[in-house]
Tab-separated table of C-alpha atoms in Angstrom:
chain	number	residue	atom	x	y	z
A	205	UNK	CA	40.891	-136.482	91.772
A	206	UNK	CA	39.364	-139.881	91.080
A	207	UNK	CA	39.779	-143.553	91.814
A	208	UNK	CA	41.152	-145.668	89.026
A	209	UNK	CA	39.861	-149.540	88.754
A	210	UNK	CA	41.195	-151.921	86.233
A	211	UNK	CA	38.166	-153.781	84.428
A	212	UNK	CA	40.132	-157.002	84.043
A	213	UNK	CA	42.255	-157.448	86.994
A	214	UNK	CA	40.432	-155.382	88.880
A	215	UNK	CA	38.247	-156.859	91.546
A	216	UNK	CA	34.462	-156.077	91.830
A	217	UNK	CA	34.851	-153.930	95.243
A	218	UNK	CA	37.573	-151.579	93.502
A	219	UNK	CA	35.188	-151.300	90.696
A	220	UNK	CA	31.907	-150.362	92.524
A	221	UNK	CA	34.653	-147.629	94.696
A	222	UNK	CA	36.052	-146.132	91.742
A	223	UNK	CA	35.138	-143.455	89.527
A	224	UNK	CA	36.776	-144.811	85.822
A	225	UNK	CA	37.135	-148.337	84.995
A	226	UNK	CA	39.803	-148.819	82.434
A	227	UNK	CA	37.969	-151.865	80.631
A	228	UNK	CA	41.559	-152.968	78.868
A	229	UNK	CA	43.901	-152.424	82.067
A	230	UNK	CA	46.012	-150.462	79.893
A	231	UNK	CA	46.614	-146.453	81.847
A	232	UNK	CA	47.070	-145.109	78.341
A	233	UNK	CA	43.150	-145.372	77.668
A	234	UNK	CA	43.241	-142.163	79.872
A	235	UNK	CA	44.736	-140.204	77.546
A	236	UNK	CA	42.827	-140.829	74.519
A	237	UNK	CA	39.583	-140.610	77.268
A	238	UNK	CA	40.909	-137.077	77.950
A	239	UNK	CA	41.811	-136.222	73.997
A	240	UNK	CA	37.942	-137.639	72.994
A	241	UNK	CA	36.278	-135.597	76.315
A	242	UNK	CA	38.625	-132.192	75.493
A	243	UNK	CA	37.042	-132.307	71.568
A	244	UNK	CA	33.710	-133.070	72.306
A	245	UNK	CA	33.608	-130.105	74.720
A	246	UNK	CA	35.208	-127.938	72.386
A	247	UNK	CA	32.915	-128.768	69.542
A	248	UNK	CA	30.257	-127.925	71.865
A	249	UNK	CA	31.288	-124.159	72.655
A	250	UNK	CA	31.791	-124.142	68.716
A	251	UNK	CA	28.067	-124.552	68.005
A	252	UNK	CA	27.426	-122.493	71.549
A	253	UNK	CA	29.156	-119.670	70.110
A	254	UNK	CA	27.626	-119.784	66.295
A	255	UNK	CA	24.498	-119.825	68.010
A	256	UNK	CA	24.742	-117.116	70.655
A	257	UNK	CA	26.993	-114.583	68.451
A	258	UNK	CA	24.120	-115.210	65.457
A	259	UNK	CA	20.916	-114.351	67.510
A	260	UNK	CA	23.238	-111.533	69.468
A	261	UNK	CA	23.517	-109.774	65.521
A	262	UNK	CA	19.882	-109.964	65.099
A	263	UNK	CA	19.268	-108.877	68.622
A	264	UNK	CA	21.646	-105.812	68.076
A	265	UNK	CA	19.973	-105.276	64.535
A	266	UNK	CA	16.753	-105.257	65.405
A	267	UNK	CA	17.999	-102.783	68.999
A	268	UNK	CA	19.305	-100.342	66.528
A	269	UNK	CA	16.306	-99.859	64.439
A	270	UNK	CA	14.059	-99.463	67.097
A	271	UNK	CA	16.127	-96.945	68.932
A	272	UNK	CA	16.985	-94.908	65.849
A	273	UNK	CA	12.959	-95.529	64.792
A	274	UNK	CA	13.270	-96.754	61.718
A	275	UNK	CA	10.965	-99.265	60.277
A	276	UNK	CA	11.722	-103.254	61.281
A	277	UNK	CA	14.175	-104.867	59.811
A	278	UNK	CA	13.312	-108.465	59.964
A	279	UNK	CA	9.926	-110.065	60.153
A	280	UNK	CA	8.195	-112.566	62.030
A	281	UNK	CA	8.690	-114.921	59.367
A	282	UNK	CA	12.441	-113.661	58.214
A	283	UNK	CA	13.086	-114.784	61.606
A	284	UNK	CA	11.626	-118.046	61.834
A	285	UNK	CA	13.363	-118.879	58.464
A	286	UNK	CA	16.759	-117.647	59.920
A	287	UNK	CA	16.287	-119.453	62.869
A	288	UNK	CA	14.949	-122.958	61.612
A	289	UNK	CA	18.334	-122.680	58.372
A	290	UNK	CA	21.207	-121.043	60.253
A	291	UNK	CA	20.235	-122.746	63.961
A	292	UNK	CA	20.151	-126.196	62.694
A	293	UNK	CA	22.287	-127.686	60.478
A	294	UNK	CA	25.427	-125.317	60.594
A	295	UNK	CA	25.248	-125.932	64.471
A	296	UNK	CA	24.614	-129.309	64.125
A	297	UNK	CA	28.044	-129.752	61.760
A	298	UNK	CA	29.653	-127.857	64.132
A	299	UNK	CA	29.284	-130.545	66.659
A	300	UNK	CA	30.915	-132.992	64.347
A	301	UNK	CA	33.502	-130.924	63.844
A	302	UNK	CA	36.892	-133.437	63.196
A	303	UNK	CA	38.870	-133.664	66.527
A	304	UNK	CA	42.083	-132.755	66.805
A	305	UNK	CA	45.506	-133.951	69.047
A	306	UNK	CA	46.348	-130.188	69.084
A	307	UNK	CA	44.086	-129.901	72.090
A	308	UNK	CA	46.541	-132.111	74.202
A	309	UNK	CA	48.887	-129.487	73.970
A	310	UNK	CA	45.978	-127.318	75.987
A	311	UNK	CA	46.217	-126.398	79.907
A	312	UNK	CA	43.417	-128.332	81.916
A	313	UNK	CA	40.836	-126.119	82.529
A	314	UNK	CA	40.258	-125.541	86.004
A	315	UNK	CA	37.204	-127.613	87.758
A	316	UNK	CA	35.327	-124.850	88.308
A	317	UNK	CA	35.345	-122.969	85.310
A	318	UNK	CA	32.155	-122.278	83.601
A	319	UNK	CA	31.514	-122.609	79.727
A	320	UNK	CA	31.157	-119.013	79.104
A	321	UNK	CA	34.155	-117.567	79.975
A	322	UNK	CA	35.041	-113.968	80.188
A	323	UNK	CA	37.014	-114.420	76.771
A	324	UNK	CA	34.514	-116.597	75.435
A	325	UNK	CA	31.728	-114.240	76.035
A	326	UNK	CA	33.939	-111.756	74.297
A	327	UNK	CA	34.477	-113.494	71.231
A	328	UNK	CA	30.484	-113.741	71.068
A	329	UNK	CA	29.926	-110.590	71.457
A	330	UNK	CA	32.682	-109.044	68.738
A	331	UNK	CA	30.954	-112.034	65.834
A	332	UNK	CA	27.735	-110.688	66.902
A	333	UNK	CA	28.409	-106.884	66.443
A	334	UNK	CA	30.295	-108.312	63.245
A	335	UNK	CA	27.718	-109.523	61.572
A	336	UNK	CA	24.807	-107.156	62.615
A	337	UNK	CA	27.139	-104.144	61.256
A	338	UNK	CA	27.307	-105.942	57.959
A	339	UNK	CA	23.734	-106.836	58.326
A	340	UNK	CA	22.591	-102.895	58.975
A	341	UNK	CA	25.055	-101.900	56.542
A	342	UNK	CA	22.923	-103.907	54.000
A	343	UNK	CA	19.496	-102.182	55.335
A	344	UNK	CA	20.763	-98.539	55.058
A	345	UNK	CA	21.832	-99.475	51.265
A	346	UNK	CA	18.456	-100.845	50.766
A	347	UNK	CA	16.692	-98.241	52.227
A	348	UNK	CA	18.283	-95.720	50.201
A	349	UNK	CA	17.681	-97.659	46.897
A	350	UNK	CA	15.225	-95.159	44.460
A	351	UNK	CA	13.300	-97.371	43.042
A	352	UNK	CA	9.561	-97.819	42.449
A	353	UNK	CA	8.900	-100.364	45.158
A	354	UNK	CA	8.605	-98.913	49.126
A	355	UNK	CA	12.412	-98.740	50.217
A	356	UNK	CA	11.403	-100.529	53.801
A	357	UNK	CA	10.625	-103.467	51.569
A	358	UNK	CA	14.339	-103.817	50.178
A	359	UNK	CA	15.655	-102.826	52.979
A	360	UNK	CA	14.132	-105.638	55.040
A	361	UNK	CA	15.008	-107.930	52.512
A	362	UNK	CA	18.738	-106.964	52.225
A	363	UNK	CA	18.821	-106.872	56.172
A	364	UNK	CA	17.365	-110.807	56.077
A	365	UNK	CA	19.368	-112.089	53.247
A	366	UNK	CA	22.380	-110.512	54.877
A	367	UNK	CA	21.937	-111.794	58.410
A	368	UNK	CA	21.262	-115.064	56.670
A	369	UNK	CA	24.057	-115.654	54.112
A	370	UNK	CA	26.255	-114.151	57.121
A	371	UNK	CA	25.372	-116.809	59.630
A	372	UNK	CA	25.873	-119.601	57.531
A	373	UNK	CA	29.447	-118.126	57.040
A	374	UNK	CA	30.073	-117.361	60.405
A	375	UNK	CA	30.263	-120.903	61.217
A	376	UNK	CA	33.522	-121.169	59.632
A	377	UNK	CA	34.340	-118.424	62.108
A	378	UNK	CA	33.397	-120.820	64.894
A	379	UNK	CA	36.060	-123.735	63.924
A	380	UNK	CA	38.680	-122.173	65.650
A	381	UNK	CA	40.070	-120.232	68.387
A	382	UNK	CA	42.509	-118.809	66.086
A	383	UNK	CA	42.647	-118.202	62.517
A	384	UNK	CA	41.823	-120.797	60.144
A	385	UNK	CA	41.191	-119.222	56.937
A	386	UNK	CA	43.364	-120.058	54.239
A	387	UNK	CA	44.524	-123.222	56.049
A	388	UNK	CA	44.438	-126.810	55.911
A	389	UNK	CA	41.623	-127.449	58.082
A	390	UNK	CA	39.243	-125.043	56.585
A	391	UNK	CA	37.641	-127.452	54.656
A	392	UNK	CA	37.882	-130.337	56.449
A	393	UNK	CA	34.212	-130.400	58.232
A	394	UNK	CA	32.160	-132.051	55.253
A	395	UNK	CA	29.080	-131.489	57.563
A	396	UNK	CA	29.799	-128.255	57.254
A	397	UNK	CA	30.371	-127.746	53.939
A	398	UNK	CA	26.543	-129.611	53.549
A	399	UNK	CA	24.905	-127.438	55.930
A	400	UNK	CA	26.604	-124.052	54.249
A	401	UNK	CA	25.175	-125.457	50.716
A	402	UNK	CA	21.711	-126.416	51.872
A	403	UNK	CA	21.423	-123.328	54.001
A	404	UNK	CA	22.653	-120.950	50.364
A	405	UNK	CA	20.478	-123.212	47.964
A	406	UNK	CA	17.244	-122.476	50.300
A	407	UNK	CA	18.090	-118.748	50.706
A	408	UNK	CA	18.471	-118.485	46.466
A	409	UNK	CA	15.540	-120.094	46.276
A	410	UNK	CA	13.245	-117.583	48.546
A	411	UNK	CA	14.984	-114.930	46.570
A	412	UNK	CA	14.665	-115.932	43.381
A	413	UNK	CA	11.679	-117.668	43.078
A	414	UNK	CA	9.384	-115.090	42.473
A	415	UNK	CA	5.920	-117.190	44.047
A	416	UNK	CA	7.587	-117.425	47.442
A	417	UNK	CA	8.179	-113.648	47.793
A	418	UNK	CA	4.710	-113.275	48.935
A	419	UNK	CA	4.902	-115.995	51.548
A	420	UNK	CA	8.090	-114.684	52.800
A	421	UNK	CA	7.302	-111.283	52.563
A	422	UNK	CA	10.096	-110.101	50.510
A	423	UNK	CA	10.565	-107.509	47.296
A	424	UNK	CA	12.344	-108.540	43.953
A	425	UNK	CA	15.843	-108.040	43.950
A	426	UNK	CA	18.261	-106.170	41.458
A	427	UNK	CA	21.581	-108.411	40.366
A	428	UNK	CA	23.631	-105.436	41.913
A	429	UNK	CA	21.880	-105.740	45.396
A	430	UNK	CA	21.853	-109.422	45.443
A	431	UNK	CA	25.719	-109.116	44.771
A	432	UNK	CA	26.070	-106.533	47.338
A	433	UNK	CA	23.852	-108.916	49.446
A	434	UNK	CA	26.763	-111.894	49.137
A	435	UNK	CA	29.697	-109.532	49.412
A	436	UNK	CA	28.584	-108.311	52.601
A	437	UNK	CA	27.964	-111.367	54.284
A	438	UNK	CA	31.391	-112.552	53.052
A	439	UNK	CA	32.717	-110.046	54.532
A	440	UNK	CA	32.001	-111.187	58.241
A	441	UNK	CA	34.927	-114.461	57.540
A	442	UNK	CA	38.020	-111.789	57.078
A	443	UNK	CA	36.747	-109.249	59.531
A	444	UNK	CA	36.571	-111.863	62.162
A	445	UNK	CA	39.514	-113.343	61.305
A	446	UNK	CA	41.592	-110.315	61.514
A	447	UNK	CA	40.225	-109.734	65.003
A	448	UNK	CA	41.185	-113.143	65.999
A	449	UNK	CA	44.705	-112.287	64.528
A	450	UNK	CA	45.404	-109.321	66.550
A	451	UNK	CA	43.513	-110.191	69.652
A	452	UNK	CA	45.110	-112.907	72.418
A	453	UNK	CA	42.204	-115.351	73.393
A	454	UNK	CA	42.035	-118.115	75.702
């Protein structure tokens, strides 16, 4: 509950009392304030959630390992390299995220509420296990690779690529509520679609550039694990997209 002042009209007392000003005396300003205030929020819980339910995947990873005793997946620097790629740009475009009149059609939220919701928190915490399943799934098949160089080495490097390449597709994940592949506004963040292309174009180039597998600590790649690499990251936009399908959220 607020005062209303008109900004024209209005005289300076009513103004210095009120809590809005409506510069253009004209009550419909509200609702376009309220349309503009309900997107920006919701763009911020997108990036909130890419952000939380990417570092909960690597937290869950890196959990697993430990508890099972198997050798680390990630290093120091995999994880400064995920962190400064998938926590930057994709987050940032997710801020920018095109608004939409569709959230009119949205209950208020009530005053109190906080940002992470019970269902919100949920929907974190099913990306995250997600993507860290798809990410470990990718270590065991590395570290069961016979080949000449230590297995822990591939298996790493599978886990980081992985956990990568899966972050920077989760954030199409984070565009909606509800299920958004194969529709119209899948491709309608161009942000987005700049960060994703960046963020694959650096992660090819550690890969495949042999001088930066040193500085990156990484081991050479076959073709078949760097397509198994891809396929398993791709794999996080269905799976969560199914869930969303068959699961009510809020």
């Amino acid at each position: 509950d607020i005062g209303v002042a008109m900004g024209i009209t209005g005289t300076e007392v009513s103004k210095d009392a009120s809590a809005m000003i409506l510069t253009d005396d004209n009550f419909a300003t509200i609702v376009k304030a309220v349309e503009n205030g309900r997107n920006v929020y919701a763009n911020i819980k997108r990036s909130i959630q890419f952000l939380l339910s990417g570092n909960l995947a690597a937290i869950i990873a890196v959990l697993y390992a430990s508890i099972l005793d198997l050798p680390v997946p990630f290093c120091a620097v995999h994880l400064l390299f995920i962190n400064l790629l998938t926590d930057s740009l994709p987050a940032i475009a997710l801020g920018l995220e095109p608004h939409k009149k569709s959230v009119m059609n949205e209950k208020p939220r009530p005053m109190n509420e906080s940002l992470l919701t019970k269902s919100f928190m949920k929907r974190i915490l099913v990306d995250g296990i997600v993507i860290a399943i798809t990410t470990m799934t990718a270590y065991y098949i590395g570290l069961n690779t016979s080949s000449g160089v230590s297995n822990a080495s591939i298996a790493s490097t599978m886990a980081f690529a992985t956990l990568c390449l899966g972050r920077l597709v989760h954030g199409y994940n984070c565009k909606s509520k509800s299920v958004i592949i194969f529709k119209k506004g899948f491709f309608n963040n161009v942000s987005l679609q700049i960060a994703f292309l960046i963020g694959v174009a650096l992660l090819s180039a550690v890969l495949f550039i042999p001088r930066l597998h040193s500085m990156f600590k990484i081991a050479s790649l076959s073709a078949i694990q760097i397509v198994t690499i891809f396929i398993l990251a791709f794999l996080n936009l269905p799976f969560i997209q199914l869930v969303k399908k068959f699961t009510v959220t809020n």
